[in-house]
Each structure stands twice: as C-alpha cells, then as structure tokens.
PDB file of C-alpha atoms in Angstrom:
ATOM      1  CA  UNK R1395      86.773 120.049  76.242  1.00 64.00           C
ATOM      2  CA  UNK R1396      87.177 116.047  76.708  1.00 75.00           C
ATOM      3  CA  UNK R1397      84.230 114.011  75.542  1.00 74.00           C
ATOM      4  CA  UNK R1398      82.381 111.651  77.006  1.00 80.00           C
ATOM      5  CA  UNK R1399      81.742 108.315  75.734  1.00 79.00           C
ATOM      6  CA  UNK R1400      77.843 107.229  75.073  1.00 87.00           C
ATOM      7  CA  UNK R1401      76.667 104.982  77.945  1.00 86.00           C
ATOM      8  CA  UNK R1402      76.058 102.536  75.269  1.00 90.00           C
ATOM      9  CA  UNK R1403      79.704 103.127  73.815  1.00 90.00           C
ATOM     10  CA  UNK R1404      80.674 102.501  77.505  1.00 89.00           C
ATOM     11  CA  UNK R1405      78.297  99.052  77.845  1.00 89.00           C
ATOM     12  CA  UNK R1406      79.542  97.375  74.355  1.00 92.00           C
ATOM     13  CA  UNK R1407      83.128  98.120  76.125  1.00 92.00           C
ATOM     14  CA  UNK R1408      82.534  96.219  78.983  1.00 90.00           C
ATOM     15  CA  UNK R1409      80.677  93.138  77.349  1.00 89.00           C
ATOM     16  CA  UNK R1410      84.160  93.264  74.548  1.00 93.00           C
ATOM     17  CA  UNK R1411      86.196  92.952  78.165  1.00 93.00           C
ATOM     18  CA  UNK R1412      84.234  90.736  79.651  1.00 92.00           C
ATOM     19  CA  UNK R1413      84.284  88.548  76.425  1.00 92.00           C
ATOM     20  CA  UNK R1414      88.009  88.768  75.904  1.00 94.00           C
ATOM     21  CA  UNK R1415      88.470  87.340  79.639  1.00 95.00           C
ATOM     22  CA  UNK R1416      86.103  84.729  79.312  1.00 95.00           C
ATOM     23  CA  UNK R1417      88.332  83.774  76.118  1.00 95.00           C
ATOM     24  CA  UNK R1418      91.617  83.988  77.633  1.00 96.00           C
ATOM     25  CA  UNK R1419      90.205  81.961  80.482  1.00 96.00           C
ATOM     26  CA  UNK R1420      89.233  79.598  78.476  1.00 96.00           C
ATOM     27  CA  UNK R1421      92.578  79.520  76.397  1.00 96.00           C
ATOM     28  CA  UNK R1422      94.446  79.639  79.625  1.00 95.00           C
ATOM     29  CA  UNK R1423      92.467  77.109  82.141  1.00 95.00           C
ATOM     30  CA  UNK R1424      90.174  75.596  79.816  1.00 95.00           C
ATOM     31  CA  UNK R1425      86.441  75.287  79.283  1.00 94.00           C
ATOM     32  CA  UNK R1426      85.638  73.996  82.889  1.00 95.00           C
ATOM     33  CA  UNK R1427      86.503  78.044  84.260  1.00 95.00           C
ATOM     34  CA  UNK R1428      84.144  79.318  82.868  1.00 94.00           C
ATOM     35  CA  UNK R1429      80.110  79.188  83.421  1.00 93.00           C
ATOM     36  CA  UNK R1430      77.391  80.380  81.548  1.00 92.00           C
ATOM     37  CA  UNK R1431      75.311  82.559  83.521  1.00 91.00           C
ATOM     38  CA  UNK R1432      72.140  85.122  83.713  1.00 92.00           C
ATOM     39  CA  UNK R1433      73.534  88.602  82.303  1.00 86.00           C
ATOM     40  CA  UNK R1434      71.502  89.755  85.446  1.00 89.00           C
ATOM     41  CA  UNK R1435      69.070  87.928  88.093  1.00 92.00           C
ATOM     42  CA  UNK R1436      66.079  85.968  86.117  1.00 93.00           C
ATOM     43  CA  UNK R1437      67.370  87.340  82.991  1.00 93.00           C
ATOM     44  CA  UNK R1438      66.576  84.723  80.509  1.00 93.00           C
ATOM     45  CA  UNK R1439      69.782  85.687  78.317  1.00 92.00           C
ATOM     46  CA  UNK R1440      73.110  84.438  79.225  1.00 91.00           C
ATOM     47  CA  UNK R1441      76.931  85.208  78.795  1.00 88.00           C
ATOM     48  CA  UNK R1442      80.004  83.524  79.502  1.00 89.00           C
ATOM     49  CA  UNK R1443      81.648  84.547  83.513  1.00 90.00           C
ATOM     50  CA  UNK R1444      84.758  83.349  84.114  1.00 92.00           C
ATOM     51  CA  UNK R1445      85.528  82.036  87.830  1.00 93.00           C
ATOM     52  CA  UNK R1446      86.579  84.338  89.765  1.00 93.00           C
ATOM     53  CA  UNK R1447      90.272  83.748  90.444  1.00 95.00           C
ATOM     54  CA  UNK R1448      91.625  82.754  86.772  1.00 95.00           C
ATOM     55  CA  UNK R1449      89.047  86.005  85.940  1.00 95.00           C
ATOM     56  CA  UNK R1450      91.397  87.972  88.413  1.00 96.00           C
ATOM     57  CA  UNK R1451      94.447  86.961  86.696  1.00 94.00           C
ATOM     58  CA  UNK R1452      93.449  87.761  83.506  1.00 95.00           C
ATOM     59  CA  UNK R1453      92.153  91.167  84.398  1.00 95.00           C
ATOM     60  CA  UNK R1454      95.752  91.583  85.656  1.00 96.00           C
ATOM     61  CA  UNK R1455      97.367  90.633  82.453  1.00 93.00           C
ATOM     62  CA  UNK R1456      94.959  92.671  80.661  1.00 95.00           C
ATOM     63  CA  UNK R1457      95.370  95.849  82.857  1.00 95.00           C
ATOM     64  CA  UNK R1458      98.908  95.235  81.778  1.00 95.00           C
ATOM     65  CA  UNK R1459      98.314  96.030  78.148  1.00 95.00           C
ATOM     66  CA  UNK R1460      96.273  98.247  78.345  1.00 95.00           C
ATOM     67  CA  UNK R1461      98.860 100.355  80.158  1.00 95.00           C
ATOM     68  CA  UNK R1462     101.301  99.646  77.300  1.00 96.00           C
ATOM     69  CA  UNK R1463      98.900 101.072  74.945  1.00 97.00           C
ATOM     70  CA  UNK R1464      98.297 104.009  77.003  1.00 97.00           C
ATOM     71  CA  UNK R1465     102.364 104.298  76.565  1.00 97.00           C
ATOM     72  CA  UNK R1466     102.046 103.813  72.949  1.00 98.00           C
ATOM     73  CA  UNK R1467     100.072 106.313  73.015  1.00 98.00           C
ATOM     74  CA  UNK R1468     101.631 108.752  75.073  1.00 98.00           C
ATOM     75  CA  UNK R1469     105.252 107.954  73.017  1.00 98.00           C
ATOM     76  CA  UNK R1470     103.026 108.909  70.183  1.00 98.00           C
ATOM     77  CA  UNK R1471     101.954 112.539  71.859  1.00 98.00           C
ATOM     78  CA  UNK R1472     105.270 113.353  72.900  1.00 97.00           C
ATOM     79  CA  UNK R1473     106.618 112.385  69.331  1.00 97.00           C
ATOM     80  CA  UNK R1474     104.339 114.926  67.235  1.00 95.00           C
ATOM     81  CA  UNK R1475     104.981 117.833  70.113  1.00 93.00           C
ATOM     82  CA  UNK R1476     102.039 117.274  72.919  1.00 95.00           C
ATOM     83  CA  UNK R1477     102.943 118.391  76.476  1.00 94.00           C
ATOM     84  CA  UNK R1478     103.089 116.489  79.394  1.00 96.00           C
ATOM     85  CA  UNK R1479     100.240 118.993  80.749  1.00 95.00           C
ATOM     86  CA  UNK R1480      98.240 117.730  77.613  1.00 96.00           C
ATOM     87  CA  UNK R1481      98.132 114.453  78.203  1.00 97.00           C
ATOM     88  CA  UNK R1482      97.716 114.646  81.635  1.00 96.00           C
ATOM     89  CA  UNK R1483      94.657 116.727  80.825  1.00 95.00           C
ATOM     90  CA  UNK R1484      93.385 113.925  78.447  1.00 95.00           C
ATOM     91  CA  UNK R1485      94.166 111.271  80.977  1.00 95.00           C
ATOM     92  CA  UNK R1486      92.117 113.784  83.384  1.00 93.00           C
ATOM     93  CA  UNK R1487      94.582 113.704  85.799  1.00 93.00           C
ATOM     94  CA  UNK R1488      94.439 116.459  88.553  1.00 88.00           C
ATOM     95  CA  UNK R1489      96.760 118.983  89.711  1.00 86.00           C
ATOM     96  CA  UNK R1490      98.020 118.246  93.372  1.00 84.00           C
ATOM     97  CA  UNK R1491      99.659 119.881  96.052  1.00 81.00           C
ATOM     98  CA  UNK R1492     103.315 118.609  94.899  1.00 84.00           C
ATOM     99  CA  UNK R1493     102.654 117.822  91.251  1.00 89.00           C
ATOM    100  CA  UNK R1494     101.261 119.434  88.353  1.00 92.00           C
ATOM    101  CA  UNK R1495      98.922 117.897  85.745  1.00 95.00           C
ATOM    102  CA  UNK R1496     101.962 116.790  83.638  1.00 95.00           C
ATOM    103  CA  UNK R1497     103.594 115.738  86.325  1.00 95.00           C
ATOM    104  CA  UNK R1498     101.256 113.077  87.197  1.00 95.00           C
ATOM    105  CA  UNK R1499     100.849 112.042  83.543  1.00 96.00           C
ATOM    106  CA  UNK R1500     104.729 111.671  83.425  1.00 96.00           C
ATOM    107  CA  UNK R1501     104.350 109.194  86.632  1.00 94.00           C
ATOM    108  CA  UNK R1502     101.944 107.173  85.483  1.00 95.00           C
ATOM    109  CA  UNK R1503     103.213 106.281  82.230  1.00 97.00           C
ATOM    110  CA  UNK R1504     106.975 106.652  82.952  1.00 96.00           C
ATOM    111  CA  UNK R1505     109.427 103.513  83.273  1.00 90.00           C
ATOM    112  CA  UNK R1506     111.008 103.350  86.392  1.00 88.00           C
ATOM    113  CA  UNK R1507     114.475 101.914  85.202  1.00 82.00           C
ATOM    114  CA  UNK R1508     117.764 101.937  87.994  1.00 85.00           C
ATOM    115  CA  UNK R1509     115.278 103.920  90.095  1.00 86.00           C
ATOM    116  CA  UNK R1510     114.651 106.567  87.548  1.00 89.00           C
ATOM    117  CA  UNK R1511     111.996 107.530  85.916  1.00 93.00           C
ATOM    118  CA  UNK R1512     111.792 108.187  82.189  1.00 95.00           C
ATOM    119  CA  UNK R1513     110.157 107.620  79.030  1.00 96.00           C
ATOM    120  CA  UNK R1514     111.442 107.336  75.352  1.00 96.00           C
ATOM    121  CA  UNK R1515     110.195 108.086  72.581  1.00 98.00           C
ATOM    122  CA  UNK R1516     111.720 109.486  68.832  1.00 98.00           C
ATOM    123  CA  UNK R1517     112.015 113.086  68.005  1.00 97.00           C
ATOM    124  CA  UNK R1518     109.762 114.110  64.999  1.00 94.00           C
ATOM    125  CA  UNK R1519     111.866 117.206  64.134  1.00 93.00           C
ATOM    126  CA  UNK R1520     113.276 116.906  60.616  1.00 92.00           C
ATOM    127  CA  UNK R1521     117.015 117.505  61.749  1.00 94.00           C
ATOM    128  CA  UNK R1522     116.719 115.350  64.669  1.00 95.00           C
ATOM    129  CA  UNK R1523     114.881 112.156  64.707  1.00 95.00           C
ATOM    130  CA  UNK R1524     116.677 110.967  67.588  1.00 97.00           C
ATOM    131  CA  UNK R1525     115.515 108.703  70.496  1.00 97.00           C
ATOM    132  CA  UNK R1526     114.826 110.752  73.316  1.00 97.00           C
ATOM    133  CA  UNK R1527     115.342 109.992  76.934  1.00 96.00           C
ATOM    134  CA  UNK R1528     112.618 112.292  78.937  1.00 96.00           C
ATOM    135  CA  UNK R1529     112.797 112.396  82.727  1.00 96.00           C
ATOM    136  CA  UNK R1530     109.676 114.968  82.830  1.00 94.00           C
ATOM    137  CA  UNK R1531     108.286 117.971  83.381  1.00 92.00           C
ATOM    138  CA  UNK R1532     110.014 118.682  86.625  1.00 84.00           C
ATOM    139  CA  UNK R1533     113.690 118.879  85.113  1.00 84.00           C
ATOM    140  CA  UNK R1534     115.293 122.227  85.993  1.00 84.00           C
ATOM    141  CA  UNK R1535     116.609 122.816  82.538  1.00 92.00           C
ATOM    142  CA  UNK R1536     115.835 121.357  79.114  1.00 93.00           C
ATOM    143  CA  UNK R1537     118.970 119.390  78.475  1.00 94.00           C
ATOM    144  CA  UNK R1538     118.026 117.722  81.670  1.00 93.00           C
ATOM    145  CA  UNK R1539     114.820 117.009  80.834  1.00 94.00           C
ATOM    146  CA  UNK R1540     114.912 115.461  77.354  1.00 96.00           C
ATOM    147  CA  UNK R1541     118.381 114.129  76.480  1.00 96.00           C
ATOM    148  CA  UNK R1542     119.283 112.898  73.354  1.00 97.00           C
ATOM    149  CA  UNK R1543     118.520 115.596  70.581  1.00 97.00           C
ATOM    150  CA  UNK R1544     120.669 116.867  68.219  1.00 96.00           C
ATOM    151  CA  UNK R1545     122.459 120.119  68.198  1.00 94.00           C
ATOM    152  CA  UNK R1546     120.520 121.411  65.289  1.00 94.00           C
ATOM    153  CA  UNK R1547     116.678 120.241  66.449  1.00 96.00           C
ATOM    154  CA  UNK R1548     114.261 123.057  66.419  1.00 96.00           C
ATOM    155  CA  UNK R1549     111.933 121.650  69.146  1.00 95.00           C
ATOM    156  CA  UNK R1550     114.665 121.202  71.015  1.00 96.00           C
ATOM    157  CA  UNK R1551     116.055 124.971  70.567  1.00 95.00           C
ATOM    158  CA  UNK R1552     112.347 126.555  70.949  1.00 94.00           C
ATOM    159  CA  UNK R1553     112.134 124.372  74.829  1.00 92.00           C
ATOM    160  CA  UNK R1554     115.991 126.378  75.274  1.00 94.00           C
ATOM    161  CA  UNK R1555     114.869 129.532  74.143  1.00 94.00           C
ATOM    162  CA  UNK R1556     111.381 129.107  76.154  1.00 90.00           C
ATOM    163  CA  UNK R1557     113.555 128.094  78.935  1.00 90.00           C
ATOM    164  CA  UNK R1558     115.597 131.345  79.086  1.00 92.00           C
ATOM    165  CA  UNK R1559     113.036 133.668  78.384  1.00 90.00           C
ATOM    166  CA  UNK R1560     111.408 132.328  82.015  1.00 86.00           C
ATOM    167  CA  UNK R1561     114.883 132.686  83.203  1.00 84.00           C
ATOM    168  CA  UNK R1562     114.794 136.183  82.931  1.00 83.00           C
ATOM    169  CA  UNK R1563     110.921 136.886  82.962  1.00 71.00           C
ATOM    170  CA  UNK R1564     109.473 134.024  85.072  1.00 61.00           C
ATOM    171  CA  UNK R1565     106.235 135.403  84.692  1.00 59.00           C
ATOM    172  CA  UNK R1566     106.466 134.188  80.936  1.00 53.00           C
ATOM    173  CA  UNK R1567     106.779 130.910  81.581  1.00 52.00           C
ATOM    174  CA  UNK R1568     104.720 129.102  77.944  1.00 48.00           C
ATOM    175  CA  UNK R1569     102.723 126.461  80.689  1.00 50.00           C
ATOM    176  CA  UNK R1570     103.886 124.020  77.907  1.00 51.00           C
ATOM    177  CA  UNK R1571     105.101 121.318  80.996  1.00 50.00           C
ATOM    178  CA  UNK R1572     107.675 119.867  78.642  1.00 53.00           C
TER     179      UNK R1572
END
C-alpha cells in the first residue's frame, strides 16, 4: 500500500512552492514581479503571486529539479536492490498496452544520451561497487541490461541465474523487472 499525504500535508506543500517562486522571482526579476494579493477573493490575508510569465519560468526551472531529485532518488532505489516495477509502483505509474510498470518508471527517469536511454547509478554489492550503466527492464538478457558489474557481483549473478531459470521455465519468471 502507498500512502496518501494529509490534505493539510498537501496545502503547506503548495504555499512552500508558491513561496519559493515568489522568491526566485524576486531574486531573478526583482521586487516589481511580484504583487501581494488576496490568498482568495475578499480574503483579508495576503501572500506574495508572482506575475504570471517570470512565475511560468520559474515553475519550469523548478519542475527541473524536482525531476533530478526524483533521479536521485531513483539512483538511490536501484543502488540498495529496488526494481524498476517498484518504483514504478511508488511513482504510481500504470501498466500499458506496450510497457510494463517498470518500464514506464525506466522512461521517465532515464537519460536519453546518443539516442539511448539509460540510467547510472553504483552497485551496492560488496565485490562490485561499480558504476552501472542500466538500459531497463526491457533488455533481453542481463548483461544487456545493466553493464558494468564485476565478474564476481552477487546481484549481478542472482539477475543471471533468475534469467536462466525463465529461460528454461518461463513460467518462473521472479516479476523482479530488473
């Protein structure tokens, strides 16, 4: 089960966002972008609004890190053994015709780099360590899918030996979505 934030955790969130764009605003176009108006009609409180266009640009650049924390994240999921499946689950990302859950996770936080996707992050197995170059759930084979481990990493060998048993069972596949 995911939970659900509080409606109140979910207000405070949006006045912290649209604080930190009124600030950047401010930082970035200066005090005249900016007006103070009613937090709602005839309210006699007020807040900060930015104007709309430098308020559109910063929404950009913030919508920019907050997708490189959601790969921070992620790199920090795939580094202590999570499935794609799993974080596509968290990220509550359905299962489509042509895509599975971790296939959709893998899209939306992969790099595209030379027109191929993938997404790095360090092996946490003792004897590997290793930066690891993943290009998904969808690989055919494990060596295609995660390249860089070392011949002796264990979570590399148990994705091998998972591999082959669905080779010759594929009823057995483990639904991990490496």
């Amino acid at each position: 089960m995911i939970p659900a934030p509080t409606d109140r955790a979910w207000k405070e969130a949006r006045n912290h966002i649209q604080t930190a764009v009124a600030h950047l605003v401010i930082d970035a176009y200066g005090s005249r972008a900016v007006t103070w108006q009613p937090v709602f009609p005839g309210a006699a409180t007020r807040q900060q609004v930015a104007d709309p266009l430098p308020g559109l640009w910063t929404i950009k650049y913030l919508d920019a890190l907050i997708k490189s924390e959601a790969r921070r994240y992620a790199r920090r999921a795939r580094e202590t053994g999570h499935p794609w499946a799993r974080i596509g689950t968290m990220l509550r990302l359905p299962d489509g015709a042509d895509h599975t859950t971790g296939q959709a996770a893998f899209v939306y936080l992969a790099d595209n780099v030379f027109g191929e996707q993938s997404f790095t992050w360090c092996c946490s197995d003792r004897h590997c360590g290793q930066l690891i170059h993943d290009y998904g759930p969808g690989a055919d084979h494990p060596d295609e899918a995660e390249r860089g481990h070392t011949s002796g990493c264990a979570r590399h060998a148990e994705d091998l030996a998972a591999w082959a048993r669905a080779e010759n069972d594929p009823d057995q596949i483990d639904g991990q979505g490496r």
